[in-house]
XYZ file of C-alpha atoms in Angstrom:
413
model
C 43.137 61.140 199.976
C 45.505 62.565 197.426
C 43.299 61.269 194.681
C 40.301 63.050 196.139
C 42.240 66.334 196.356
C 43.326 66.015 192.675
C 39.761 65.570 191.464
C 38.607 68.557 193.548
C 41.373 70.735 192.083
C 40.409 69.813 188.534
C 36.748 70.707 189.255
C 37.686 74.112 190.659
C 39.846 74.873 187.610
C 36.989 74.045 185.247
C 34.551 76.249 187.091
C 37.048 79.095 187.199
C 37.698 78.786 183.461
C 34.000 79.005 182.571
C 33.597 81.944 184.889
C 36.416 83.878 183.222
C 35.346 83.108 179.593
C 33.180 85.952 178.121
C 29.691 85.193 176.788
C 29.426 84.706 172.976
C 27.559 87.763 171.587
C 24.212 86.937 170.084
C 23.431 88.457 166.625
C 20.606 90.978 166.441
C 17.242 89.910 165.140
C 17.377 89.876 161.293
C 15.551 92.701 159.542
C 12.419 92.026 157.491
C 12.759 92.629 153.739
C 9.753 93.383 151.503
C 9.982 94.047 147.732
C 7.028 95.391 145.754
C 7.086 95.935 141.962
C 4.924 98.626 140.405
C 4.317 96.050 137.657
C 6.000 92.796 136.803
C 5.483 92.863 133.043
C 8.362 94.950 131.683
C 8.917 95.953 128.045
C 12.026 97.001 126.128
C 13.248 100.536 126.820
C 10.892 100.537 129.782
C 11.161 102.044 133.237
C 9.291 100.947 136.352
C 9.532 101.662 140.053
C 10.218 99.126 142.813
C 9.397 99.763 146.465
C 11.818 98.338 149.057
C 10.891 98.131 152.769
C 13.490 97.041 155.323
C 12.360 96.812 158.980
C 15.034 96.736 161.688
C 13.674 94.446 164.405
C 16.761 94.745 166.620
C 17.973 97.168 169.279
C 21.058 98.045 167.286
C 21.788 100.298 164.341
C 22.351 98.361 161.144
C 24.352 99.451 158.106
C 22.888 97.991 154.937
C 23.929 97.353 151.323
C 21.629 96.058 148.600
C 22.783 93.724 145.832
C 20.448 92.812 142.958
C 21.078 89.802 140.732
C 19.017 89.519 137.569
C 19.042 89.903 133.756
C 22.042 91.776 132.430
C 19.904 94.061 130.244
C 18.221 95.613 133.346
C 19.831 98.521 135.183
C 18.856 99.870 138.588
C 19.005 103.366 139.963
C 17.659 105.517 142.734
C 17.155 108.313 140.211
C 13.640 108.457 138.689
C 13.880 106.820 135.270
C 16.694 108.772 133.749
C 17.897 107.464 130.453
C 21.305 105.753 130.512
C 21.556 106.091 134.287
C 21.821 103.346 136.864
C 23.950 100.393 137.769
C 23.969 97.066 136.025
C 22.281 94.146 137.685
C 24.655 92.522 140.172
C 26.069 95.859 141.394
C 25.632 96.968 144.964
C 23.567 99.932 146.090
C 24.288 101.516 149.470
C 21.055 101.835 151.476
C 22.603 103.577 154.464
C 22.025 102.947 158.172
C 18.791 101.924 159.879
C 18.213 102.971 163.439
C 17.059 100.438 165.980
C 13.394 99.536 165.735
C 12.871 101.634 162.605
C 11.924 101.161 158.954
C 13.950 102.003 155.865
C 11.951 102.806 152.726
C 13.648 103.136 149.362
C 12.200 103.559 145.902
C 14.326 102.107 143.152
C 13.860 102.322 139.417
C 14.630 99.598 136.915
C 15.185 100.276 133.254
C 15.455 97.795 130.397
C 17.823 98.236 127.475
C 16.784 98.562 123.837
C 17.830 94.951 123.288
C 16.101 92.400 125.478
C 15.618 88.688 125.767
C 11.951 87.877 126.142
C 11.037 85.507 128.964
C 10.373 85.038 132.662
C 13.214 85.885 135.050
C 13.895 85.930 138.784
C 15.505 88.915 140.461
C 17.302 88.212 143.719
C 17.423 91.106 146.220
C 20.088 90.562 148.885
C 20.492 93.019 151.786
C 23.714 92.649 153.735
C 23.457 94.235 157.188
C 26.337 94.968 159.543
C 26.512 95.780 163.218
C 29.357 96.663 165.587
C 30.017 95.438 169.157
C 33.101 96.046 171.188
C 34.858 97.416 168.114
C 34.113 94.208 166.237
C 32.016 94.360 163.051
C 29.836 91.408 162.129
C 27.517 90.935 159.202
C 24.668 88.794 157.924
C 22.128 89.034 155.134
C 18.485 88.632 154.257
C 17.159 88.064 150.724
C 13.968 88.068 148.715
C 13.285 86.751 145.217
C 10.809 88.336 142.830
C 9.768 87.184 139.340
C 9.927 89.546 136.343
C 8.296 88.999 132.960
C 10.150 90.596 130.064
C 7.993 91.094 126.968
C 8.207 92.994 123.674
C 5.793 95.938 123.235
C 3.788 94.505 126.107
C 3.078 91.237 124.319
C 4.762 88.022 123.275
C 3.715 88.225 119.645
C 3.869 90.552 116.654
C 0.927 90.241 114.277
C 0.095 86.883 115.802
C 3.683 85.657 115.378
C 5.415 84.581 118.619
C 8.143 87.070 119.386
C 10.724 84.320 119.652
C 10.050 83.610 115.967
C 9.390 87.167 114.794
C 12.972 87.696 113.681
C 12.747 84.505 111.627
C 9.500 85.466 109.842
C 8.907 89.235 109.656
C 11.891 90.100 107.353
C 10.944 87.296 104.963
C 7.296 88.376 104.911
C 8.341 91.911 104.004
C 10.514 90.446 101.223
C 7.658 88.388 99.707
C 5.159 91.272 99.967
C 7.538 93.532 98.041
C 8.101 90.781 95.461
C 4.323 90.539 95.036
C 4.057 94.326 94.588
C 6.504 94.076 91.682
C 4.205 91.487 90.104
C 6.821 88.737 89.891
C 5.184 85.636 88.371
C 6.983 83.432 90.920
C 5.688 85.349 93.965
C 3.977 83.281 96.638
C 0.238 83.188 97.146
C -1.290 82.340 100.498
C -0.053 83.243 103.974
C 0.923 79.657 104.828
C 3.298 79.442 101.862
C 4.686 82.877 102.652
C 5.309 81.832 106.273
C 7.282 78.751 105.215
C 9.484 80.504 102.673
C 9.780 83.628 104.847
C 11.798 81.585 107.329
C 14.367 80.701 104.647
C 14.668 84.308 103.485
C 14.871 85.598 107.082
C 17.649 83.141 107.953
C 19.683 84.421 105.012
C 19.083 88.052 106.020
C 19.966 87.324 109.654
C 23.133 85.526 108.594
C 24.172 88.547 106.509
C 23.235 90.928 109.354
C 25.284 88.923 111.857
C 28.210 88.630 109.445
C 28.206 92.406 108.882
C 27.707 93.069 112.616
C 24.514 94.984 111.882
C 21.900 92.920 113.702
C 22.265 89.733 115.729
C 19.035 88.550 117.367
C 20.851 85.687 119.060
C 21.913 88.311 121.617
C 18.374 89.504 122.193
C 15.430 91.094 120.427
C 14.575 94.760 120.084
C 12.452 97.055 117.977
C 15.611 98.410 116.347
C 16.747 94.943 115.329
C 13.332 94.024 113.936
C 13.235 97.316 112.018
C 16.740 96.686 110.677
C 15.821 93.162 109.571
C 12.522 94.395 108.100
C 14.404 97.114 106.234
C 16.797 94.432 104.988
C 13.793 92.432 103.748
C 12.468 95.579 102.063
C 15.793 96.322 100.364
C 16.217 92.688 99.297
C 12.630 92.621 97.982
C 13.151 95.835 96.011
C 16.475 94.566 94.627
C 15.179 91.123 93.652
C 11.694 92.267 92.595
C 13.056 95.270 90.720
C 15.705 93.128 89.048
C 13.056 90.581 88.060
C 10.860 93.363 86.671
C 13.750 94.745 84.617
C 14.549 91.264 83.292
C 10.895 90.697 82.357
C 10.722 94.081 80.639
C 13.934 93.361 78.743
C 12.603 89.951 77.680
C 9.335 91.572 76.593
C 11.269 94.222 74.671
C 13.358 91.583 72.934
C 10.281 89.472 72.199
C 8.578 92.530 70.765
C 11.670 93.235 68.701
C 11.708 89.661 67.408
C 7.984 89.868 66.631
C 8.488 93.180 64.879
C 11.408 91.729 62.914
C 9.298 88.734 61.901
C 6.473 91.065 60.942
C 8.900 93.151 58.928
C 10.093 90.027 57.135
C 6.566 89.148 56.080
C 5.455 90.175 52.628
C 2.408 92.381 52.709
C 0.307 94.002 50.043
C 1.519 97.246 48.554
C 5.207 96.596 49.158
C 7.714 98.865 47.429
C 9.734 97.529 44.513
C 13.024 97.221 46.391
C 11.390 95.831 49.537
C 9.420 93.162 47.674
C 12.450 92.103 45.587
C 14.652 91.843 48.687
C 12.085 89.843 50.695
C 11.489 87.416 47.802
C 15.242 86.880 47.396
C 15.597 86.090 51.148
C 12.887 83.409 51.102
C 14.044 79.770 51.305
C 14.301 78.036 47.958
C 11.261 75.882 48.705
C 9.156 78.972 49.285
C 10.127 80.650 46.024
C 8.251 80.295 42.743
C 10.903 80.293 40.038
C 9.803 81.803 36.696
C 6.106 81.546 37.609
C 3.078 81.968 35.390
C 0.207 83.411 37.441
C -3.336 82.783 36.140
C -5.945 85.064 37.677
C -9.562 84.118 38.043
C -10.457 86.901 35.600
C -8.469 85.057 32.916
C -5.434 87.336 32.819
C -1.983 85.722 32.842
C 1.331 87.186 34.030
C 4.859 85.805 33.947
C 7.949 87.008 35.794
C 11.400 86.081 37.049
C 10.472 85.294 40.683
C 7.307 84.930 42.729
C 5.950 83.454 45.951
C 2.788 82.615 47.883
C 3.335 83.914 51.396
C 1.344 84.145 54.598
C 0.804 87.530 56.274
C -0.418 87.793 59.899
C -1.141 91.208 61.377
C 0.526 91.884 64.733
C -1.920 91.825 67.619
C -4.728 90.604 65.384
C -6.179 87.210 64.561
C -6.671 88.263 60.945
C -4.322 86.839 58.319
C -4.134 86.482 54.547
C -2.112 84.735 51.822
C -0.535 86.872 49.141
C 0.866 86.101 45.666
C 3.817 88.269 44.631
C 5.638 88.525 41.298
C 8.682 90.525 40.162
C 10.618 90.977 36.935
C 14.395 91.021 36.473
C 16.776 93.631 37.941
C 20.407 94.533 37.851
C 22.622 96.431 40.304
C 25.060 98.737 38.500
C 27.834 98.554 41.103
C 30.287 100.110 38.667
C 28.569 103.450 39.142
C 29.069 103.377 42.936
C 32.034 104.747 44.849
C 34.481 102.379 46.489
C 32.799 102.531 49.918
C 29.342 101.689 48.585
C 30.779 99.061 46.253
C 32.575 97.356 49.150
C 29.378 97.435 51.191
C 27.377 95.890 48.339
C 29.908 93.087 48.003
C 29.804 92.473 51.744
C 25.987 92.323 51.849
C 25.837 89.975 48.871
C 28.459 87.673 50.407
C 26.472 87.513 53.671
C 23.248 86.957 51.694
C 21.540 89.986 53.238
C 19.507 90.592 50.114
C 17.004 93.050 51.549
C 19.769 95.319 52.761
C 21.587 94.874 49.456
C 18.605 95.825 47.305
C 17.581 98.669 49.632
C 21.074 100.200 49.541
C 21.238 99.870 45.752
C 17.837 101.514 45.378
C 18.834 104.367 47.708
C 22.015 104.982 45.677
C 20.132 104.808 42.349
C 21.971 101.646 41.311
C 18.939 99.308 41.012
C 17.550 99.132 37.485
C 14.945 96.948 35.791
C 16.126 94.526 33.063
C 12.788 93.028 32.134
C 9.300 93.938 33.225
C 6.559 91.487 34.105
C 5.043 90.120 30.899
C 1.394 89.503 30.094
C 0.121 86.812 27.727
C -2.577 87.878 25.279
C -5.329 85.738 23.748
C -2.981 84.621 21.005
C -0.402 83.374 23.527
C 2.027 86.116 22.751
C 4.009 88.028 25.389
C 3.377 91.702 25.909
C 5.018 94.151 28.354
C 2.838 94.891 31.370
C 4.457 98.229 32.062
C 5.231 97.292 35.724
C 8.227 95.631 37.388
C 6.290 93.936 40.228
C 2.714 92.880 41.033
C 0.760 91.435 44.025
C -2.630 89.731 44.451
C -4.652 88.212 47.244
C -4.908 84.423 47.058
C -8.632 84.671 46.354
C -7.850 86.473 43.065
C -5.512 83.772 41.723
C -6.682 80.616 39.957
C -3.284 78.851 39.594
C 0.474 79.317 39.496
C 2.850 77.315 37.246
C 6.628 77.513 37.684
C 9.770 77.103 35.581
C 8.555 78.807 32.430
C 11.225 78.197 29.800
C 10.637 81.398 27.900
C 11.784 83.559 30.814
C 15.543 83.629 30.752
C 16.608 86.568 32.955
C 17.256 85.862 36.713
C 15.479 88.043 39.295
C 18.684 89.915 40.151
C 22.085 90.340 38.476
């Protein structure tokens, strides 16, 4: 009997306990969240509106807060597209309270920064709602995910180049185009070759830009960064192309100077006395005709101290001719010169600069003839010709014999 009473007492206690325990409050029906983008293709420095609809399906007032998670270069604001306004993605926006069985409508505005990372992204919209019962606040959340496509200038390519590669190609292309404008002989022909080598040039420019903290596309792409890199390609092209042009002009100037010097060294018809004597004295020994006897085709014969058969080519012309030259003997009266001129004459003679030596002596009136060119008459006797130098075209000369014993004086003393 006692056992029966104990079981009955335990049953009554259990029933009484359940009767005294309050009912667990049930949460209100979750609100319905709808997100609508004005457009899902967003550009850099762009602004677009987003419509948010939140329907309270419960009988209680709900306090709501919106949190948006997405790309860091997108900011959100309730203000209509004001520059540099808004909260960064991941920040919370207070939506206020929603009355029971009512709808909350909010228009938000997203804005992209000047530097973006092109691609497809997901934006997570999370609405935390709170309600209060018996002075106790509880909360829950609803969420919606929307895709966003971030593009550059509304496209994924620039001039047919994928935007992801634009920073690696565009600066180099600008560089090679500028090089071509300067007419560099090593400039690239053909777009395919330019594309390949543009990558190498662009990598160098990007490395310099990153090192100088000017432009780093690894942190995103933007019109400003592409313009900076393109300007870098332009500056590099002008520097390299302009430098190459200056080098080519300097080489051409030097080549022209060498050509002019060679032309000046050639013996031409109608040379002056001092010029012809100096040029003959500067010829190699093998090119000189020592004490020559020149026989012309008209039968006349002339003998002198020094002569030569030289080749003359006109600059910029295919025409050329061979010329016979002959001079008598000369002396430089250095004793009549002042000490400065005398020292200069000694210096020029020691350095074997005979043209300069003879020219200076002639200018100072120190160059005098010792023996004129001699002619040989029909009897084989020598006669003065009355001139100190003579020249003929090769076609006028029949022969030239050297080392005539009866001419004793050297060409220059």
